[in-house]
Structures are given as structure tokens and as C-alpha cells.
Short mmCIF file of C-alpha atoms in Angstrom, two decimals:
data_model
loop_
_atom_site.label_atom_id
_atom_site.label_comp_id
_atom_site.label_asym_id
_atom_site.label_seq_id
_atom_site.Cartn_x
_atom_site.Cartn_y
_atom_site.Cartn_z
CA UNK A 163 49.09 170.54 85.99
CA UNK A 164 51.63 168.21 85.03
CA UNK A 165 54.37 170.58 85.13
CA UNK A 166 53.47 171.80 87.81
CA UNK A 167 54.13 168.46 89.74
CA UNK A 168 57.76 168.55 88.18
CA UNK A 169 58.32 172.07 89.33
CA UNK A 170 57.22 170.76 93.24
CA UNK A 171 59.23 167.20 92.83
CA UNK A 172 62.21 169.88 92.08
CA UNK A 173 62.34 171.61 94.42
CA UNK A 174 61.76 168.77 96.89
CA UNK A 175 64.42 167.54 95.72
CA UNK A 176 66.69 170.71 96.05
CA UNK A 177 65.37 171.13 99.50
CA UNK A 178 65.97 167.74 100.59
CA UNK A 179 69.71 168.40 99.14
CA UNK A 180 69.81 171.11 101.04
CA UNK A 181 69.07 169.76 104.26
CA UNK A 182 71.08 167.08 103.85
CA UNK A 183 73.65 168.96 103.31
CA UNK A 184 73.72 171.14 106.59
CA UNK A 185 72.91 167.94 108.30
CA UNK A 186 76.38 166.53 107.02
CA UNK A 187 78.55 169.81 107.57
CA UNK A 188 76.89 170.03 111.25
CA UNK A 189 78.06 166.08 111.98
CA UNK A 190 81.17 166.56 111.30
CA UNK A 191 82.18 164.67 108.39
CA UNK A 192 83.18 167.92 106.18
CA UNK A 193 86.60 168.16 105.04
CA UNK A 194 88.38 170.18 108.11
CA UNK A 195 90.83 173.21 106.70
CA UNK A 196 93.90 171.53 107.73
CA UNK A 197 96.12 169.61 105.31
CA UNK A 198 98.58 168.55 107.27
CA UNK A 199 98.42 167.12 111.26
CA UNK A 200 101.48 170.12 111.12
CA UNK A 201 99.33 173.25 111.15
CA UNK A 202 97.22 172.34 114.64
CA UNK A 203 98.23 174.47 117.12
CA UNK A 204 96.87 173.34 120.50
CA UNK A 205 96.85 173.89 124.44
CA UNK A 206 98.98 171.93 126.71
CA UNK A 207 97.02 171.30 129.96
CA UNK A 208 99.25 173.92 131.97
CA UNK A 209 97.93 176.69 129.30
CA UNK A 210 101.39 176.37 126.77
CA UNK A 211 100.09 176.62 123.40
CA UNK A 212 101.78 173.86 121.34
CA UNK A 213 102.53 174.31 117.35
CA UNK A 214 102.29 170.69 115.80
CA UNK A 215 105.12 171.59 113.54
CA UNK A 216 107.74 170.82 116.32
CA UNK A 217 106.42 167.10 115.89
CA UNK A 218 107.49 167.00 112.03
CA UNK A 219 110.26 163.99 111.78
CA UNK A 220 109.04 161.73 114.41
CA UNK A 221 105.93 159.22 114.83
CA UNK A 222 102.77 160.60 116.97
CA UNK A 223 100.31 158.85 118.56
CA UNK A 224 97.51 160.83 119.26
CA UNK A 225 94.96 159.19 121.98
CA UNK A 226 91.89 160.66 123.54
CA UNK A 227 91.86 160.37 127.73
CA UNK A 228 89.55 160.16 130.47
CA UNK A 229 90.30 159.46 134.11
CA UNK A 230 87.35 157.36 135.16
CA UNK A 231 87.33 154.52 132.66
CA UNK A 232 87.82 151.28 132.77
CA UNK A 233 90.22 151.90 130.30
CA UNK A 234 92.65 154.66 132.27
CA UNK A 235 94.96 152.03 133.15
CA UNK A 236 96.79 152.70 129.92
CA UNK A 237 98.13 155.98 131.06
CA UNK A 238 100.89 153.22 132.50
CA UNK A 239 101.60 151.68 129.14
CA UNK A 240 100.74 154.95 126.76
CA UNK A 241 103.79 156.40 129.58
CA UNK A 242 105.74 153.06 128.88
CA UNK A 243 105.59 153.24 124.88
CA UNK A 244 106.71 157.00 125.54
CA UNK A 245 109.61 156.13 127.50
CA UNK A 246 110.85 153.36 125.07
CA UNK A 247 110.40 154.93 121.54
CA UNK A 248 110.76 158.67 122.82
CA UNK A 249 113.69 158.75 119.99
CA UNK A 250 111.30 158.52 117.48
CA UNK A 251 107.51 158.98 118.91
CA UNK A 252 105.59 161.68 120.84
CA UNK A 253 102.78 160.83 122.85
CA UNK A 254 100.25 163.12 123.07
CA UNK A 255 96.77 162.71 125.15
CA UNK A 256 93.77 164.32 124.67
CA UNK A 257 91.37 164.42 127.74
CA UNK A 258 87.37 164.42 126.36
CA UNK A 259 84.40 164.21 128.80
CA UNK A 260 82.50 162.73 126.03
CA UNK A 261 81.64 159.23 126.80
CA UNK A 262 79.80 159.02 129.55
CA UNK A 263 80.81 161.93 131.70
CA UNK A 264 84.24 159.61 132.50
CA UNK A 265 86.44 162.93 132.34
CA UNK A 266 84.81 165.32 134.55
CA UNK A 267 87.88 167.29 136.19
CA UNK A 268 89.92 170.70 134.86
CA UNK A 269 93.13 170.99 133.30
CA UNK A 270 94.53 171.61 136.51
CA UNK A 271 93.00 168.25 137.82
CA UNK A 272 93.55 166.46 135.18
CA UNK A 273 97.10 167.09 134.68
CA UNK A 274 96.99 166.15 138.83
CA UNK A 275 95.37 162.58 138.08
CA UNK A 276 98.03 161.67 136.07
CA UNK A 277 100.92 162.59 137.35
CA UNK A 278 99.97 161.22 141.16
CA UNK A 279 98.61 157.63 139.58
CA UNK A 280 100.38 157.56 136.25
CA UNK A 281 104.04 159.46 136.30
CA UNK A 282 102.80 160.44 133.10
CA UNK A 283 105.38 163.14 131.55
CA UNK A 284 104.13 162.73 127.79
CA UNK A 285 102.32 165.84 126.81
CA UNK A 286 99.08 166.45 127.54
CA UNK A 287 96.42 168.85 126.27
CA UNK A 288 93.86 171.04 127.33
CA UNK A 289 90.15 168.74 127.37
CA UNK A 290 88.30 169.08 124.45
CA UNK A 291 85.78 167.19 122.59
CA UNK A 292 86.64 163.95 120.19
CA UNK A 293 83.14 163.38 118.74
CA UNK A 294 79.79 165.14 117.70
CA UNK A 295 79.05 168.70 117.51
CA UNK A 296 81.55 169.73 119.77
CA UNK A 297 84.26 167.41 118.11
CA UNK A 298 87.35 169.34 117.72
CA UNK A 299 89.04 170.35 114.02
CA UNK A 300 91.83 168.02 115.09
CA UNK A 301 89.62 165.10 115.47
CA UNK A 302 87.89 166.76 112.23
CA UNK A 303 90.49 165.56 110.37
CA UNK A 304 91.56 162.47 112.09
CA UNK A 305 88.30 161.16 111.42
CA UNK A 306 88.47 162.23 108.15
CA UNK A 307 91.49 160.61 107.10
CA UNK A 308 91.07 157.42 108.60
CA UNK A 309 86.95 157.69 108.46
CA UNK A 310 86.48 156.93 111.98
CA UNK A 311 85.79 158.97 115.13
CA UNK A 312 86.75 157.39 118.74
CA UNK A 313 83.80 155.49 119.82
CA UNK A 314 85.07 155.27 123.70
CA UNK A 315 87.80 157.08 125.55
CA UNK A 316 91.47 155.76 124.72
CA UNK A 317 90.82 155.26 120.92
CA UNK A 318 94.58 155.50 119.06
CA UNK A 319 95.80 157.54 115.90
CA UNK A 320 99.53 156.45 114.58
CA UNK A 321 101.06 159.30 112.52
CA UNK A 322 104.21 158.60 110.65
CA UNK A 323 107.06 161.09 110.77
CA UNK A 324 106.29 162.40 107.35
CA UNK A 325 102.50 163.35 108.69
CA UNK A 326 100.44 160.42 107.94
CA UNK A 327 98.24 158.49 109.16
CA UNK A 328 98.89 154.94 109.40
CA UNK A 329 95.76 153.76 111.60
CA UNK A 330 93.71 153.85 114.08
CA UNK A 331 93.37 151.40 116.89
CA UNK A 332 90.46 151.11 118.80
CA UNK A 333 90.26 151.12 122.59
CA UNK A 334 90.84 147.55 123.31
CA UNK A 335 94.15 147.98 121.44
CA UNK A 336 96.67 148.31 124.23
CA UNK A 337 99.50 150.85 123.68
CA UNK A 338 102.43 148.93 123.45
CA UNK A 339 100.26 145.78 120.96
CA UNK A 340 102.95 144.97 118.25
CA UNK A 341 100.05 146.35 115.69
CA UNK A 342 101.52 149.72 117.30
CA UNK A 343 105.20 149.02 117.85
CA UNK A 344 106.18 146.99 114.74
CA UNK A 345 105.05 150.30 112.70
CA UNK A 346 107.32 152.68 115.45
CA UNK A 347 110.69 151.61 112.60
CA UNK A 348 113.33 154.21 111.43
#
């Protein structure tokens, strides 16, 4: 009878492991396949599809977007910080409808929104999602080597020009804060 308690607490045990298991894969927090920030491969919001590799050799500051924020304002400076360090930065914005439904419009209005109320001319991509189940492999591995996802819209990734990441900057960070710029040297 005894062993026969093992023999249950066992496989409890495995099943438990188990679950846990597919519960961590399904969140997110597996290791994505990517090594490098250089093999994404993503689509511009006017349907281009854009091979990371052409970023290799300058900084990158990756930011998720959304057009009803309270945060959207900094499409001016994120456009700003692109126009002063475009020597040795790219910009790139990622629109995500996943914080309370702020980023509701296509591609096509999207790309619209900024342009009329932003000039912005940095690249932008196609929406996808930044967190959860429908978090996308690039913010996979963002998240994975900096252990933290965006927890609002306008969240900040610095990539150095060798692939990196050097940090992540929360939303309240404002594009052009010296904890940005002062890394942005050659």
C-alpha cells in the first residue's frame, strides 16, 4: 500500500511537471529560435518585407506604438531622436492593439495617423502583438533577453550595432532621455 502511494505522488509529480511546462511554453517565456535580432524578417506597414540584417552596424531602437494613448505624443520625439542620430540609429515602431484596444486602425491607417500628426518617416511595421499569447517571436526574444515584456504601449528596446541589447526603457522614458542618448556613441 505504501508503494503504491509513491507510485501516485510520482506521477503527480510528473504531471504537475508537465503542466507546468506547457503552461510556460504557451506564456511565452521559452527561448524563441532566433539568436540574433539579425535573422527577423518583418512587414513594413505598406506590405515591404524588411530583413533585419540591413540594420547590422548601427544602434536600433525598437518601440511598440499605438495611436490613442496618452503616450502617442512621442511619435514627435521617437521622429526627433531619428532625425538627429540617423548616422548611427534606426527607429523602428511597432503598432500593437494590446493595451487597451489604444491601436485599433489598419496598416493603411496607421501609417495615415502618423504621417498627418507626426511627419514620422522612421520605419514602421505591420501591427502585431507585443505581449501574451499572441506576442510576436520578435518580442519573444526581446523579452527574453532583457526578461521583460512591454507593460503599456511605447515601451523601448536599445540594440547596439553589434546586436545587443543594452536595455529597455519603460514607457515613461521619453525618447530622447540621456538614459537613451548617452548610450547612441560611436
Amino acid at each position: 500500500m505504501r508503494s503504491f502511494k509513491y507510485i501516485l505522488a510520482a506521477v503527480g509529480v510528473m504531471g504537475m511537471f508537465a503542466f507546468l511546462s506547457k503552461m510556460l511554453f504557451a506564456s511565452g517565456t521559452s527561448a524563441p529560435e532566433q539568436k540574433s535580432i539579425y535573422e527577423f524578417n518583418m512587414v513594413s506597414l505598406d506590405g515591404e518585407n524588411i530583413d533585419f540584417s540591413r540594420y547590422k552596424g548601427k544602434y536600433i531602437l525598437i518601440v511598440n506604438t499605438a495611436s490613442k494613448c496618452g503616450f502617442t505624443p512621442q511619435y514627435k520625439d521617437l521622429q526627433l531622436l531619428h532625425e538627429r542620430y540617423e548616422d548611427r540609429l534606426h527607429v523602428l515602431g511597432f503598432p500593437a492593439n494590446d493595451f487597451m484596444w489604444q491601436e485599433p486602425g489598419s496598416d493603411e491607417e496607421i501609417a495615415a495617423f502618423c504621417e498627418k500628426n507626426y511627419g514620422v518617416t522612421f520605419q514602421m511595421f505591420s501591427k502585431i502583438g507585443v505581449k501574451g499569447k499572441d506576442q510576436h517571436p520578435l518580442f519573444k526574444w526581446l523579452q527574453h533577453k532583457t526578461g521583460k515584456a512591454p507593460r503599456w504601449n511605447f515601451c523601448k528596446y536599445l540594440i547596439d550595432p553589434e546586436g545587443n541589447v543594452l536595455g529597455f526603457f519603460p514607457s515613461k522614458v521619453n525618447p530622447l532621455d540621456p538614459s537613451i542618448t548617452d548610450k547612441l556613441v560611436i
